[in-house]
XYZ file of N, CA, C and O in Angstrom:
476
model
N -4.033 -9.312 8.648
C -3.239 -10.096 7.600
C -2.927 -11.544 8.381
O -1.919 -11.932 8.651
N -4.162 -12.304 8.268
C -4.280 -13.614 8.701
C -3.442 -14.459 7.883
O -3.450 -14.408 6.555
N -2.758 -15.311 8.439
C -1.700 -16.236 7.669
C -0.406 -15.670 7.356
O 0.534 -16.629 6.829
N -0.100 -14.511 7.790
C 1.184 -13.781 7.295
C 1.996 -13.842 8.623
O 1.590 -13.422 9.772
N 3.240 -14.331 8.784
C 4.184 -14.608 9.866
C 4.697 -13.315 10.405
O 4.364 -12.375 10.006
N 4.807 -13.363 11.680
C 5.372 -12.001 12.368
C 6.466 -11.261 11.428
O 6.457 -10.229 11.361
N 7.604 -11.933 10.957
C 8.407 -11.242 10.311
C 8.144 -10.683 9.130
O 8.448 -9.445 8.638
N 7.210 -11.452 8.275
C 6.392 -10.715 7.118
C 5.752 -9.348 7.470
O 5.832 -8.420 6.724
N 4.984 -9.637 8.661
C 4.115 -8.420 8.967
C 5.201 -7.325 9.231
O 4.870 -5.984 9.006
N 6.639 -7.612 10.145
C 7.311 -6.403 10.223
C 7.901 -5.952 9.057
O 8.179 -5.052 8.950
N 8.408 -6.790 8.064
C 8.918 -6.477 6.812
C 7.686 -5.615 6.047
O 8.219 -4.392 5.430
N 6.544 -5.910 5.883
C 5.587 -5.165 5.310
C 5.389 -3.590 6.005
O 5.233 -2.587 5.600
N 5.509 -3.615 7.403
C 5.359 -2.647 8.166
C 6.615 -1.548 7.917
O 6.451 -0.254 7.784
N 7.910 -2.121 7.556
C 9.004 -1.127 7.499
C 8.820 -0.801 6.025
O 9.140 0.485 5.799
N 8.203 -1.388 5.210
C 8.220 -0.816 3.819
C 7.182 0.048 3.802
O 7.477 1.094 3.139
N 6.161 0.191 4.563
C 5.147 1.123 4.488
C 5.909 2.387 5.155
O 5.700 3.542 4.967
N 6.551 2.387 6.193
C 7.270 3.552 6.879
C 8.226 3.862 5.986
O 8.089 5.180 5.749
N 9.026 3.423 4.973
C 9.744 3.892 3.913
C 8.851 4.862 2.743
O 9.215 5.692 2.469
N 7.703 4.008 2.727
C 6.897 4.761 1.670
C 6.271 5.896 2.120
O 5.966 6.955 1.559
N 5.982 5.796 3.569
C 5.262 6.917 4.145
C 6.051 8.247 4.157
O 5.455 9.418 4.392
N 7.347 7.788 4.662
C 8.217 8.993 5.300
C 9.158 9.418 4.409
O 9.843 10.575 4.486
N 9.424 8.615 3.585
C 10.515 9.103 2.299
C 11.892 8.906 3.093
O 12.455 8.092 2.925
N 12.078 9.832 3.953
C 13.514 9.830 4.526
C 13.162 9.510 6.177
O 12.346 10.112 6.707
N 14.045 8.872 6.813
C 13.900 8.804 8.264
C 15.176 8.991 8.912
O 16.172 9.154 8.269
N 15.195 9.370 10.318
C 16.286 9.699 11.074
C 17.149 8.815 11.639
O 16.417 7.760 12.278
N 18.442 8.904 11.949
C 18.997 8.178 12.528
C 20.188 8.916 13.079
O 20.579 9.978 12.352
N 21.008 8.727 14.019
C 22.048 9.504 14.773
C 23.150 8.492 14.952
O 22.979 7.768 15.744
N 24.416 8.675 14.592
C 25.435 7.752 15.018
C 25.780 8.240 16.324
O 25.738 9.027 17.041
N 26.109 6.950 17.296
C 26.274 7.191 18.398
C 28.137 6.799 18.747
O 28.480 7.042 17.696
N 28.574 6.365 19.702
C 30.008 6.358 20.053
C 30.454 5.030 19.110
O 29.903 4.103 18.932
N 31.432 5.238 18.322
C 32.194 4.269 17.493
C 32.901 3.355 18.556
O 33.465 3.553 19.689
N 32.803 1.879 18.210
C 33.126 1.039 19.303
C 33.418 -0.058 18.432
O 32.895 -0.409 17.571
N 34.533 -0.946 19.028
C 35.116 -2.246 18.552
C 34.104 -3.301 18.775
O 33.597 -3.205 19.776
N 33.818 -4.182 17.875
C 32.759 -5.119 17.931
C 33.100 -6.321 17.147
O 33.824 -6.246 16.119
N 32.771 -7.348 17.638
C 33.122 -8.689 16.953
C 31.862 -9.103 16.305
O 31.833 -10.336 15.615
N 30.899 -8.354 16.055
C 29.577 -8.782 15.440
C 30.052 -8.972 13.786
O 30.710 -8.172 13.334
N 29.282 -9.686 13.401
C 29.433 -10.118 11.826
C 28.643 -9.325 10.916
O 27.780 -9.068 11.376
N 29.076 -9.192 9.507
C 28.116 -8.654 8.783
C 28.094 -9.296 7.350
O 29.050 -9.860 7.080
N 27.101 -9.148 6.671
C 26.760 -9.853 5.542
C 26.408 -8.938 4.676
O 25.078 -8.756 4.554
N 27.012 -8.265 3.873
C 26.369 -7.242 2.536
C 25.644 -7.936 1.645
O 25.881 -9.006 1.147
N 24.671 -7.159 1.517
C 23.626 -7.695 0.425
C 23.627 -6.713 -0.896
O 23.202 -7.163 -1.981
N 24.224 -5.503 -0.647
C 24.482 -4.613 -1.835
C 25.948 -4.003 -1.761
O 26.415 -4.002 -0.808
N 26.265 -3.662 -2.981
C 27.771 -3.150 -2.960
C 27.820 -1.470 -2.836
O 28.836 -1.069 -2.598
N 27.004 -0.900 -3.331
C 26.961 0.518 -3.176
C 26.443 1.146 -1.824
O 25.334 0.847 -1.363
N 27.329 2.028 -1.200
C 26.938 2.486 -0.150
C 25.865 3.515 -0.187
O 25.107 3.802 0.858
N 25.618 4.213 -0.975
C 24.547 5.180 -1.356
C 23.365 4.388 -1.784
O 23.156 3.469 -2.549
N 22.364 4.597 -0.911
C 20.847 3.960 -1.072
C 21.040 2.488 -1.013
O 20.686 1.803 -1.783
N 21.806 1.910 -0.037
C 22.350 0.542 0.067
C 21.765 -0.235 1.162
O 20.826 0.473 2.066
N 21.743 -1.571 1.114
C 20.900 -2.599 2.037
C 21.960 -3.686 2.687
O 22.919 -4.017 1.803
N 22.026 -3.800 3.646
C 22.917 -4.879 4.266
C 22.361 -5.445 5.627
O 21.513 -5.036 6.116
N 22.723 -6.974 5.611
C 22.375 -7.752 6.986
C 23.516 -7.766 7.786
O 24.728 -8.015 7.378
N 23.268 -7.858 9.021
C 24.443 -7.923 10.143
C 23.843 -8.382 11.343
O 22.679 -8.549 11.127
N 24.699 -8.448 12.380
C 24.221 -8.875 13.594
C 24.891 -7.990 14.756
O 25.834 -7.248 14.270
N 24.351 -7.812 15.734
C 24.957 -6.969 16.800
C 23.953 -7.069 18.045
O 23.154 -8.039 18.329
N 24.239 -6.219 18.918
C 23.534 -6.217 20.169
C 22.731 -4.898 20.365
O 23.267 -3.618 20.415
N 21.497 -5.021 21.086
C 20.624 -3.863 21.310
C 21.162 -3.168 22.437
O 21.211 -3.835 23.765
N 21.566 -1.802 22.350
C 21.824 -1.298 23.627
C 20.524 -0.358 24.130
O 20.469 -0.242 25.299
N 19.936 0.351 23.184
C 18.690 0.835 23.808
C 17.491 0.861 22.924
O 17.869 0.655 21.928
N 16.160 0.995 23.496
C 15.169 0.795 22.678
C 14.168 1.813 23.005
O 13.732 1.979 24.142
N 13.478 2.651 22.076
C 12.604 3.533 22.416
C 11.327 3.095 21.386
O 10.997 3.499 20.474
N 10.373 2.106 21.832
C 9.470 1.695 21.163
C 8.307 2.373 20.652
O 7.997 2.580 19.579
N 8.037 3.438 21.585
C 7.053 4.545 21.110
C 7.568 5.390 19.948
O 6.775 5.718 18.920
N 8.835 5.802 20.033
C 9.299 6.506 19.192
C 9.909 5.759 17.728
O 10.143 6.326 16.741
N 10.045 4.351 17.948
C 10.450 3.580 16.963
C 11.633 3.890 16.538
O 12.321 3.760 15.304
N 12.526 3.789 17.541
C 14.145 3.780 17.563
C 14.985 2.923 18.348
O 14.338 2.537 19.537
N 15.978 2.314 17.688
C 16.754 1.490 18.500
C 18.122 1.448 18.087
O 18.413 1.775 17.062
N 19.043 1.534 19.326
C 20.446 1.442 19.274
C 21.078 0.347 19.238
O 20.686 -0.399 19.960
N 21.761 0.047 18.343
C 22.341 -1.252 17.995
C 23.904 -1.122 17.806
O 24.475 -0.331 17.051
N 24.499 -1.905 18.487
C 26.106 -1.997 18.561
C 26.616 -3.105 17.675
O 26.147 -4.343 17.826
N 27.245 -2.850 16.655
C 27.440 -3.872 15.546
C 28.970 -3.616 15.159
O 29.364 -2.765 15.136
N 29.418 -4.662 14.470
C 30.821 -4.491 13.519
C 30.763 -3.818 12.516
O 29.527 -3.246 12.043
N 31.763 -3.691 11.487
C 31.605 -2.987 10.556
C 30.570 -3.729 9.490
O 30.494 -4.873 9.489
N 30.004 -2.497 8.832
C 29.229 -2.976 7.886
C 29.605 -2.451 6.428
O 29.200 -1.258 6.433
N 30.353 -3.105 5.714
C 31.005 -2.575 4.621
C 30.113 -1.845 3.529
O 30.215 -0.678 3.050
N 28.920 -2.650 3.277
C 27.996 -2.184 2.201
C 27.462 -0.983 2.718
O 27.137 -0.073 1.540
N 27.587 -0.486 3.696
C 26.908 0.679 4.374
C 27.726 1.745 4.685
O 27.617 2.920 5.035
N 28.874 1.374 4.422
C 30.357 2.150 4.712
C 30.217 2.627 6.119
O 30.531 3.790 6.613
N 29.893 1.674 7.136
C 29.813 1.837 8.608
C 31.104 1.163 9.276
O 31.147 -0.073 9.153
N 31.337 1.931 10.075
C 32.705 0.992 10.989
C 32.009 0.559 12.221
O 30.850 0.804 12.193
N 32.921 -0.247 12.752
C 32.120 -0.717 14.089
C 31.689 0.115 14.846
O 32.448 1.129 15.263
N 30.579 0.253 15.273
C 30.044 1.362 16.309
C 28.576 0.988 16.884
O 28.037 -0.038 16.555
N 28.124 1.924 17.500
C 26.856 1.844 17.989
C 26.033 2.987 17.332
O 26.257 4.103 17.136
N 24.771 2.547 16.696
C 24.194 3.402 15.843
C 22.722 3.252 16.041
O 22.246 2.363 16.217
N 21.904 4.482 16.070
C 20.531 4.650 16.333
C 19.741 4.436 14.867
O 19.955 5.341 14.046
N 19.045 3.456 14.896
C 18.136 3.037 13.516
C 16.566 3.316 13.787
O 16.189 3.159 15.028
N 15.818 3.947 12.788
C 14.545 3.967 13.011
C 13.995 2.724 12.530
O 14.236 2.053 11.569
N 12.790 2.286 13.100
C 12.142 1.216 12.894
C 10.677 1.485 13.147
O 10.290 2.281 13.862
N 9.882 0.398 12.749
C 8.466 0.642 13.159
C 8.124 0.031 14.505
O 8.823 -0.831 14.885
N 7.323 0.691 15.307
C 7.072 0.406 16.661
C 6.718 -1.190 16.612
O 7.285 -1.963 17.642
N 5.960 -1.800 15.775
C 5.738 -3.039 15.774
C 6.926 -4.066 15.639
O 6.865 -5.163 16.058
N 7.995 -3.628 15.037
C 9.260 -4.394 14.671
C 9.890 -4.560 16.218
O 10.574 -5.390 16.096
N 9.667 -3.577 17.117
C 10.483 -3.603 18.320
C 9.647 -4.271 19.600
O 10.297 -4.105 20.633
N 8.808 -4.661 19.389
C 7.735 -5.069 20.460
C 8.621 -6.392 21.264
O 8.616 -6.176 22.397
N 9.113 -7.425 20.666
C 9.979 -8.257 21.536
C 11.461 -7.900 21.606
O 11.964 -8.763 22.065
N 11.915 -6.693 21.101
C 13.313 -6.573 21.476
C 13.481 -5.639 22.663
O 12.865 -4.810 22.929
N 14.481 -6.135 23.298
C 14.994 -5.487 24.461
C 16.542 -5.053 24.729
O 17.203 -5.909 23.944
N 16.947 -4.377 25.517
C 18.392 -4.157 25.620
C 19.123 -5.250 25.954
O 18.556 -6.075 26.726
N 20.289 -5.338 25.588
C 21.010 -6.747 25.580
C 20.956 -7.813 24.654
O 21.546 -9.007 24.713
N 19.648 -7.899 24.024
C 19.363 -8.854 22.985
C 20.370 -9.042 21.996
O 20.859 -7.932 21.430
N 20.873 -10.125 21.327
C 21.780 -10.352 20.185
C 20.559 -10.519 19.120
O 19.756 -11.262 19.181
N 20.810 -9.498 18.028
C 19.861 -9.635 17.082
C 20.624 -9.682 15.726
O 21.760 -9.449 15.338
N 19.935 -10.407 14.576
C 20.204 -10.198 13.458
C 19.270 -9.118 12.571
O 18.075 -9.235 12.855
N 20.046 -8.271 11.614
C 18.932 -7.223 11.413
C 19.398 -6.803 9.765
O 20.563 -7.175 9.408
N 18.520 -6.475 9.032
C 18.821 -5.927 7.577
C 18.315 -4.619 7.717
O 17.369 -4.047 8.271
N 19.333 -3.730 7.330
C 19.173 -2.114 7.391
C 19.342 -1.531 5.993
O 20.091 -2.101 5.185
N 18.845 -0.284 5.927
C 18.943 0.345 4.595
C 19.423 1.599 4.759
O 19.257 2.221 5.857
N 20.246 2.396 3.908
C 20.491 3.730 3.972
C 19.919 4.332 2.942
O 20.360 3.999 1.692
N 19.124 5.273 3.225
C 18.379 6.043 2.060
C 18.701 7.487 2.050
O 18.481 8.111 3.144
N 19.623 8.071 1.206
C 19.752 9.392 1.269
C 20.494 9.784 2.614
O 20.353 10.952 3.218
N 21.255 8.888 3.099
C 22.210 9.106 4.214
C 21.403 8.939 5.622
O 21.900 9.133 6.587
N 20.351 8.337 5.449
C 19.192 8.013 6.669
C 19.522 6.595 6.898
O 19.260 5.609 5.773
N 19.646 5.877 7.926
C 19.615 4.598 8.416
C 18.060 4.068 8.885
O 17.480 4.709 9.881
N 17.802 2.975 8.306
C 16.205 2.558 8.952
C 16.391 0.774 8.900
O 17.337 0.479 8.135
N 15.785 0.127 9.949
C 15.746 -1.067 9.869
C 14.592 -1.811 8.856
O 13.500 -1.043 9.062
N 14.827 -2.731 8.130
C 13.770 -3.582 7.162
C 13.435 -4.641 8.021
O 12.182 -4.805 7.772
N 14.190 -5.195 8.799
C 13.871 -6.542 9.414
C 14.789 -6.643 10.743
O 15.837 -6.192 10.643
N 14.368 -7.230 11.682
C 15.028 -7.473 13.049
C 14.652 -8.598 13.473
O 13.214 -8.760 13.729
N 15.297 -9.604 14.309
C 14.877 -10.330 15.053
C 16.108 -11.128 16.010
O 17.430 -10.874 15.433
N 15.586 -11.787 16.677
C 16.452 -12.627 17.945
C 17.226 -13.875 17.120
O 16.497 -14.524 16.450
């Protein structure tokens, strides 16, 4: 994919992940107050998408999972919490615990995945 930027490659990889797996796993962790901001991009929580910012708590690059501490994300009906999102391993190459990130997440049939993530 010569000529395509890193974020575009990550977005393409996330779209491939969604198409290949249909549903993906995520598990909520401890709810927690945060001052991270969110910017909803859709209004329906069912099969919704939203952009927010938060802090990386844990990363499992091999499994393609990342725990993000974020503020309320109204479009996904999520309170301020730490939540494990599924992502492609390529999306997580430069992501480390403690990083402040901006991300776009989707909820598909109650499952949470990352479509984009960046510092």
